[in-house]
Amino acid sequence: MAVRAVRGAVQLERDEAGHMDERVSALLTAVLERNRFVADDLISVWFTATPDLHSDFPAAAARGLGIVDVPLICAQELDVTGAMPRVVRVLAHVETSLSKAEISHVYLGATGALRKDIAQ
């Protein structure tokens, strides 16, 4: 068993708490399903949100999915001119038997353009 990191991102259409919960839940569900992870595989999860998002904490979506005994933290993404707006990113650390090459990084919708090198 190894410790691996998995990345992902999703863009929101609007800054509303319910919409954030829906989109971040979809992202986390996709990360878990595509990698065949369960919540017990998670060690910790970092969320970042672009500065134009302030309706809720992205980590609240994880708690809503039942991820309750995993350390979660939220931070603000750098405010870079021209960056894609309304984006939540995730960096999850997991225990897995998957190799680095087997990890599926999940970039939903338009965020696939952020990391064409690893987006699947």
Tab-separated table of N, CA and C in Angstrom:
chain	number	residue	atom	x	y	z
A	1	MET	N	0.857	-1.176	0.000
A	1	MET	CA	0.000	0.000	0.000
A	1	MET	C	0.904	1.239	0.000
A	2	ALA	N	0.572	2.191	-0.834
A	2	ALA	CA	1.353	3.423	-0.955
A	2	ALA	C	0.452	4.627	-0.695
A	3	VAL	N	1.092	5.751	-0.390
A	3	VAL	CA	0.377	7.025	-0.292
A	3	VAL	C	0.507	7.715	-1.639
A	4	ARG	N	-0.623	8.071	-2.224
A	4	ARG	CA	-0.654	8.748	-3.512
A	4	ARG	C	-1.484	10.017	-3.391
A	5	ALA	N	-1.295	10.908	-4.345
A	5	ALA	CA	-2.085	12.137	-4.423
A	5	ALA	C	-2.901	12.103	-5.700
A	6	VAL	N	-4.121	12.568	-5.597
A	6	VAL	CA	-4.993	12.660	-6.771
A	6	VAL	C	-5.535	14.082	-6.841
A	7	ARG	N	-5.530	14.628	-8.057
A	7	ARG	CA	-5.957	16.011	-8.289
A	7	ARG	C	-7.287	16.051	-9.000
A	8	GLY	N	-7.929	17.196	-8.909
A	8	GLY	CA	-9.161	17.397	-9.640
A	8	GLY	C	-9.629	18.835	-9.544
A	9	ALA	N	-10.589	19.186	-10.379
A	9	ALA	CA	-11.146	20.536	-10.362
A	9	ALA	C	-12.513	20.531	-11.019
A	10	VAL	N	-13.283	21.541	-10.659
A	10	VAL	CA	-14.591	21.749	-11.259
A	10	VAL	C	-14.859	23.245	-11.296
A	11	GLN	N	-15.530	23.695	-12.340
A	11	GLN	CA	-15.904	25.103	-12.441
A	11	GLN	C	-17.383	25.236	-12.102
A	12	LEU	N	-17.710	26.218	-11.284
A	12	LEU	CA	-19.093	26.494	-10.938
A	12	LEU	C	-19.675	27.496	-11.920
A	13	GLU	N	-20.961	27.402	-12.161
A	13	GLU	CA	-21.640	28.357	-13.027
A	13	GLU	C	-21.967	29.647	-12.279
A	14	ARG	N	-22.148	29.514	-10.959
A	14	ARG	CA	-22.503	30.670	-10.135
A	14	ARG	C	-22.043	30.421	-8.699
A	15	ASP	N	-21.909	31.476	-7.941
A	15	ASP	CA	-21.460	31.378	-6.550
A	15	ASP	C	-22.667	31.293	-5.618
A	16	GLU	N	-23.194	30.086	-5.492
A	16	GLU	CA	-24.313	29.811	-4.592
A	16	GLU	C	-23.986	28.532	-3.828
A	17	ALA	N	-24.275	28.521	-2.541
A	17	ALA	CA	-23.911	27.394	-1.686
A	17	ALA	C	-24.455	26.056	-2.208
A	18	GLY	N	-25.714	26.009	-2.588
A	18	GLY	CA	-26.291	24.760	-3.079
A	18	GLY	C	-25.629	24.268	-4.352
A	19	HIS	N	-25.311	25.207	-5.230
A	19	HIS	CA	-24.638	24.851	-6.482
A	19	HIS	C	-23.210	24.365	-6.192
A	20	MET	N	-22.525	25.021	-5.260
A	20	MET	CA	-21.180	24.568	-4.902
A	20	MET	C	-21.244	23.155	-4.344
A	21	ASP	N	-22.184	22.899	-3.471
A	21	ASP	CA	-22.327	21.570	-2.888
A	21	ASP	C	-22.545	20.527	-3.979
A	22	GLU	N	-23.410	20.827	-4.920
A	22	GLU	CA	-23.708	19.905	-6.018
A	22	GLU	C	-22.480	19.622	-6.878
A	23	ARG	N	-21.763	20.648	-7.275
A	23	ARG	CA	-20.622	20.480	-8.184
A	23	ARG	C	-19.424	19.836	-7.482
A	24	VAL	N	-19.144	20.246	-6.234
A	24	VAL	CA	-18.023	19.651	-5.506
A	24	VAL	C	-18.346	18.198	-5.157
A	25	SER	N	-19.587	17.905	-4.831
A	25	SER	CA	-19.982	16.515	-4.588
A	25	SER	C	-19.770	15.673	-5.841
A	26	ALA	N	-20.125	16.207	-6.993
A	26	ALA	CA	-19.922	15.488	-8.255
A	26	ALA	C	-18.434	15.230	-8.493
A	27	LEU	N	-17.604	16.225	-8.200
A	27	LEU	CA	-16.157	16.066	-8.367
A	27	LEU	C	-15.616	14.985	-7.442
A	28	LEU	N	-15.958	15.055	-6.164
A	28	LEU	CA	-15.454	14.060	-5.211
A	28	LEU	C	-15.953	12.660	-5.544
A	29	THR	N	-17.208	12.550	-5.930
A	29	THR	CA	-17.761	11.251	-6.309
A	29	THR	C	-17.013	10.684	-7.510
A	30	ALA	N	-16.712	11.524	-8.486
A	30	ALA	CA	-15.975	11.072	-9.666
A	30	ALA	C	-14.558	10.629	-9.302
A	31	VAL	N	-13.902	11.377	-8.425
A	31	VAL	CA	-12.550	10.999	-7.984
A	31	VAL	C	-12.584	9.625	-7.317
A	32	LEU	N	-13.535	9.416	-6.427
A	32	LEU	CA	-13.637	8.130	-5.724
A	32	LEU	C	-13.976	6.999	-6.689
A	33	GLU	N	-14.977	7.207	-7.526
A	33	GLU	CA	-15.424	6.131	-8.431
A	33	GLU	C	-14.382	5.770	-9.474
A	34	ARG	N	-13.780	6.763	-10.106
A	34	ARG	CA	-12.822	6.474	-11.182
A	34	ARG	C	-11.571	5.770	-10.683
A	35	ASN	N	-11.266	5.955	-9.399
A	35	ASN	CA	-10.084	5.319	-8.835
A	35	ASN	C	-10.417	4.117	-7.963
A	36	ARG	N	-11.706	3.806	-7.871
A	36	ARG	CA	-12.176	2.698	-7.029
A	36	ARG	C	-11.755	2.899	-5.571
A	37	PHE	N	-11.827	4.155	-5.107
A	37	PHE	CA	-11.531	4.479	-3.715
A	37	PHE	C	-12.819	4.458	-2.905
A	38	VAL	N	-12.662	4.229	-1.613
A	38	VAL	CA	-13.744	4.439	-0.645
A	38	VAL	C	-13.252	5.492	0.342
A	39	ALA	N	-14.147	6.032	1.122
A	39	ALA	CA	-13.782	7.103	2.058
A	39	ALA	C	-12.642	6.688	2.987
A	40	ASP	N	-12.592	5.417	3.370
A	40	ASP	CA	-11.526	4.945	4.268
A	40	ASP	C	-10.143	5.011	3.626
A	41	ASP	N	-10.059	5.116	2.305
A	41	ASP	CA	-8.771	5.241	1.619
A	41	ASP	C	-8.192	6.647	1.750
A	42	LEU	N	-9.048	7.614	2.053
A	42	LEU	CA	-8.605	9.013	2.122
A	42	LEU	C	-7.806	9.274	3.390
A	43	ILE	N	-6.688	9.972	3.219
A	43	ILE	CA	-5.861	10.396	4.345
A	43	ILE	C	-6.192	11.838	4.699
A	44	SER	N	-6.227	12.703	3.694
A	44	SER	CA	-6.572	14.118	3.879
A	44	SER	C	-6.960	14.699	2.528
A	45	VAL	N	-7.698	15.811	2.579
A	45	VAL	CA	-8.138	16.458	1.348
A	45	VAL	C	-7.982	17.967	1.491
A	46	TRP	N	-7.305	18.560	0.518
A	46	TRP	CA	-7.153	20.018	0.421
A	46	TRP	C	-8.091	20.519	-0.668
A	47	PHE	N	-8.794	21.581	-0.370
A	47	PHE	CA	-9.627	22.254	-1.360
A	47	PHE	C	-9.114	23.677	-1.516
A	48	THR	N	-9.083	24.161	-2.747
A	48	THR	CA	-8.863	25.589	-2.962
A	48	THR	C	-10.010	26.102	-3.816
A	49	ALA	N	-10.324	27.371	-3.610
A	49	ALA	CA	-11.376	28.018	-4.391
A	49	ALA	C	-10.829	29.351	-4.882
A	50	THR	N	-11.219	29.710	-6.095
A	50	THR	CA	-10.800	31.004	-6.626
A	50	THR	C	-11.433	32.110	-5.778
A	51	PRO	N	-10.806	33.296	-5.766
A	51	PRO	CA	-11.271	34.375	-4.883
A	51	PRO	C	-12.691	34.867	-5.152
A	52	ASP	N	-13.281	34.486	-6.270
A	52	ASP	CA	-14.645	34.910	-6.573
A	52	ASP	C	-15.703	33.979	-5.982
A	53	LEU	N	-15.282	32.960	-5.234
A	53	LEU	CA	-16.211	32.043	-4.580
A	53	LEU	C	-16.199	32.274	-3.073
A	54	HIS	N	-17.345	32.615	-2.513
A	54	HIS	CA	-17.407	32.813	-1.064
A	54	HIS	C	-18.731	32.409	-0.457
A	55	SER	N	-19.544	31.653	-1.182
A	55	SER	CA	-20.864	31.278	-0.669
A	55	SER	C	-20.810	30.140	0.355
A	56	ASP	N	-19.760	29.311	0.315
A	56	ASP	CA	-19.666	28.184	1.241
A	56	ASP	C	-18.245	27.622	1.199
A	57	PHE	N	-17.974	26.712	2.123
A	57	PHE	CA	-16.707	25.995	2.131
A	57	PHE	C	-16.843	24.755	1.251
A	58	PRO	N	-15.934	24.531	0.311
A	58	PRO	CA	-16.017	23.316	-0.510
A	58	PRO	C	-16.002	22.036	0.327
A	59	ALA	N	-15.323	22.056	1.449
A	59	ALA	CA	-15.247	20.866	2.305
A	59	ALA	C	-16.608	20.452	2.840
A	60	ALA	N	-17.554	21.375	2.900
A	60	ALA	CA	-18.900	21.032	3.377
A	60	ALA	C	-19.522	19.958	2.495
A	61	ALA	N	-19.208	19.962	1.211
A	61	ALA	CA	-19.735	18.938	0.300
A	61	ALA	C	-19.205	17.559	0.675
A	62	ALA	N	-17.950	17.490	1.069
A	62	ALA	CA	-17.364	16.209	1.479
A	62	ALA	C	-18.075	15.673	2.714
A	63	ARG	N	-18.331	16.540	3.657
A	63	ARG	CA	-19.044	16.113	4.865
A	63	ARG	C	-20.438	15.606	4.504
A	64	GLY	N	-21.074	16.273	3.539
A	64	GLY	CA	-22.393	15.851	3.089
A	64	GLY	C	-22.392	14.486	2.424
A	65	LEU	N	-21.243	14.082	1.873
A	65	LEU	CA	-21.102	12.754	1.261
A	65	LEU	C	-20.769	11.684	2.290
A	66	GLY	N	-20.627	12.087	3.553
A	66	GLY	CA	-20.294	11.123	4.596
A	66	GLY	C	-18.813	11.001	4.873
A	67	ILE	N	-18.004	11.873	4.285
A	67	ILE	CA	-16.561	11.875	4.559
A	67	ILE	C	-16.369	12.716	5.822
A	68	VAL	N	-16.499	12.049	6.967
A	68	VAL	CA	-16.568	12.787	8.235
A	68	VAL	C	-15.349	12.613	9.137
A	69	ASP	N	-14.558	11.575	8.910
A	69	ASP	CA	-13.405	11.352	9.789
A	69	ASP	C	-12.078	11.528	9.057
A	70	VAL	N	-12.100	12.344	8.018
A	70	VAL	CA	-10.911	12.643	7.218
A	70	VAL	C	-10.589	14.123	7.400
A	71	PRO	N	-9.335	14.483	7.684
A	71	PRO	CA	-8.988	15.905	7.784
A	71	PRO	C	-9.187	16.608	6.439
A	72	LEU	N	-9.918	17.708	6.475
A	72	LEU	CA	-10.194	18.516	5.293
A	72	LEU	C	-9.764	19.940	5.577
A	73	ILE	N	-9.302	20.647	4.546
A	73	ILE	CA	-8.946	22.053	4.711
A	73	ILE	C	-9.271	22.799	3.428
A	74	CYS	N	-9.685	24.045	3.594
A	74	CYS	CA	-9.994	24.905	2.451
A	74	CYS	C	-9.040	26.094	2.457
A	75	ALA	N	-8.677	26.538	1.272
A	75	ALA	CA	-7.805	27.707	1.120
A	75	ALA	C	-8.231	28.457	-0.131
A	76	GLN	N	-7.787	29.694	-0.217
A	76	GLN	CA	-8.090	30.498	-1.395
A	76	GLN	C	-6.977	30.343	-2.418
A	77	GLU	N	-7.371	30.144	-3.657
A	77	GLU	CA	-6.430	30.050	-4.780
A	77	GLU	C	-5.808	31.427	-5.023
A	78	LEU	N	-4.639	31.465	-5.612
A	78	LEU	CA	-4.017	32.735	-5.972
A	78	LEU	C	-4.902	33.509	-6.939
A	79	ASP	N	-4.936	34.813	-6.797
A	79	ASP	CA	-5.735	35.681	-7.657
A	79	ASP	C	-4.882	36.105	-8.850
A	80	VAL	N	-4.816	35.238	-9.853
A	80	VAL	CA	-3.971	35.467	-11.020
A	80	VAL	C	-4.822	36.055	-12.147
A	81	THR	N	-4.356	37.139	-12.714
A	81	THR	CA	-5.063	37.788	-13.817
A	81	THR	C	-5.260	36.804	-14.967
A	82	GLY	N	-6.493	36.700	-15.439
A	82	GLY	CA	-6.794	35.828	-16.566
A	82	GLY	C	-7.076	34.387	-16.207
A	83	ALA	N	-6.997	34.045	-14.922
A	83	ALA	CA	-7.257	32.663	-14.519
A	83	ALA	C	-8.731	32.319	-14.699
A	84	MET	N	-9.012	31.048	-14.877
A	84	MET	CA	-10.388	30.586	-15.019
A	84	MET	C	-11.166	30.949	-13.749
A	85	PRO	N	-12.346	31.547	-13.892
A	85	PRO	CA	-13.126	31.950	-12.725
A	85	PRO	C	-13.939	30.798	-12.124
A	86	ARG	N	-14.336	30.975	-10.871
A	86	ARG	CA	-15.258	30.087	-10.148
A	86	ARG	C	-14.818	28.626	-10.174
A	87	VAL	N	-13.571	28.383	-9.799
A	87	VAL	CA	-13.020	27.028	-9.834
A	87	VAL	C	-12.709	26.544	-8.424
A	88	VAL	N	-13.125	25.312	-8.145
A	88	VAL	CA	-12.734	24.612	-6.923
A	88	VAL	C	-11.786	23.498	-7.339
A	89	ARG	N	-10.631	23.470	-6.689
A	89	ARG	CA	-9.641	22.418	-6.951
A	89	ARG	C	-9.550	21.521	-5.722
A	90	VAL	N	-9.146	20.286	-5.946
A	90	VAL	CA	-8.992	19.333	-4.860
A	90	VAL	C	-7.643	18.620	-5.008
A	91	LEU	N	-7.014	18.370	-3.886
A	91	LEU	CA	-5.802	17.545	-3.811
A	91	LEU	C	-6.043	16.570	-2.665
A	92	ALA	N	-6.264	15.313	-3.015
A	92	ALA	CA	-6.553	14.290	-2.011
A	92	ALA	C	-5.365	13.354	-1.873
A	93	HIS	N	-5.035	13.040	-0.641
A	93	HIS	CA	-3.993	12.061	-0.347
A	93	HIS	C	-4.687	10.770	0.054
A	94	VAL	N	-4.270	9.666	-0.575
A	94	VAL	CA	-4.951	8.386	-0.367
A	94	VAL	C	-3.950	7.266	-0.129
A	95	GLU	N	-4.437	6.222	0.537
A	95	GLU	CA	-3.696	4.970	0.630
A	95	GLU	C	-4.254	4.059	-0.454
A	96	THR	N	-3.389	3.554	-1.316
A	96	THR	CA	-3.862	2.743	-2.441
A	96	THR	C	-2.768	1.811	-2.943
A	97	SER	N	-3.201	0.785	-3.623
A	97	SER	CA	-2.247	-0.100	-4.289
A	97	SER	C	-2.025	0.336	-5.739
A	98	LEU	N	-2.736	1.391	-6.191
A	98	LEU	CA	-2.530	1.905	-7.541
A	98	LEU	C	-1.164	2.563	-7.674
A	99	SER	N	-0.559	2.412	-8.836
A	99	SER	CA	0.693	3.122	-9.110
A	99	SER	C	0.364	4.574	-9.448
A	100	LYS	N	1.370	5.418	-9.491
A	100	LYS	CA	1.142	6.818	-9.873
A	100	LYS	C	0.499	6.900	-11.249
A	101	ALA	N	0.944	6.065	-12.162
A	101	ALA	CA	0.427	6.086	-13.534
A	101	ALA	C	-1.025	5.617	-13.611
A	102	GLU	N	-1.472	4.859	-12.634
A	102	GLU	CA	-2.841	4.342	-12.645
A	102	GLU	C	-3.860	5.293	-12.012
A	103	ILE	N	-3.395	6.316	-11.328
A	103	ILE	CA	-4.291	7.276	-10.681
A	103	ILE	C	-5.030	8.076	-11.749
A	104	SER	N	-6.340	8.206	-11.583
A	104	SER	CA	-7.156	9.014	-12.495
A	104	SER	C	-7.421	10.367	-11.854
A	105	HIS	N	-6.833	11.401	-12.418
A	105	HIS	CA	-7.080	12.767	-11.977
A	105	HIS	C	-8.341	13.245	-12.694
A	106	VAL	N	-9.203	13.964	-11.995
A	106	VAL	CA	-10.533	14.273	-12.514
A	106	VAL	C	-10.722	15.780	-12.659
A	107	TYR	N	-10.841	16.211	-13.896
A	107	TYR	CA	-11.107	17.620	-14.202
A	107	TYR	C	-12.419	17.657	-14.972
A	108	LEU	N	-13.469	18.111	-14.299
A	108	LEU	CA	-14.800	18.091	-14.899
A	108	LEU	C	-15.028	19.320	-15.779
A	109	GLY	N	-15.730	19.103	-16.883
A	109	GLY	CA	-16.110	20.208	-17.768
A	109	GLY	C	-14.923	21.000	-18.273
A	110	ALA	N	-15.077	22.318	-18.253
A	110	ALA	CA	-14.063	23.228	-18.798
A	110	ALA	C	-12.730	23.155	-18.071
A	111	THR	N	-12.715	22.636	-16.843
A	111	THR	CA	-11.452	22.611	-16.100
A	111	THR	C	-10.451	21.620	-16.680
A	112	GLY	N	-10.872	20.765	-17.609
A	112	GLY	CA	-9.925	19.890	-18.290
A	112	GLY	C	-8.816	20.664	-18.963
A	113	ALA	N	-9.096	21.916	-19.321
A	113	ALA	CA	-8.087	22.768	-19.959
A	113	ALA	C	-7.000	23.196	-18.987
A	114	LEU	N	-7.253	23.085	-17.684
A	114	LEU	CA	-6.259	23.516	-16.698
A	114	LEU	C	-5.046	22.590	-16.652
A	115	ARG	N	-5.273	21.312	-16.820
A	115	ARG	CA	-4.189	20.326	-16.751
A	115	ARG	C	-4.371	19.275	-17.829
A	116	LYS	N	-4.170	19.677	-19.070
A	116	LYS	CA	-4.329	18.743	-20.177
A	116	LYS	C	-3.378	17.573	-20.061
A	117	ASP	N	-2.283	17.765	-19.332
A	117	ASP	CA	-1.298	16.696	-19.185
A	117	ASP	C	-1.781	15.555	-18.290
A	118	ILE	N	-2.706	15.824	-17.351
A	118	ILE	CA	-3.155	14.760	-16.469
A	118	ILE	C	-4.674	14.587	-16.440
A	119	ALA	N	-5.423	15.504	-17.032
A	119	ALA	CA	-6.887	15.400	-17.011
A	119	ALA	C	-7.330	14.159	-17.781
A	120	GLN	N	-8.294	13.447	-17.215
A	120	GLN	CA	-8.786	12.221	-17.865
A	120	GLN	C	-10.279	12.280	-18.028
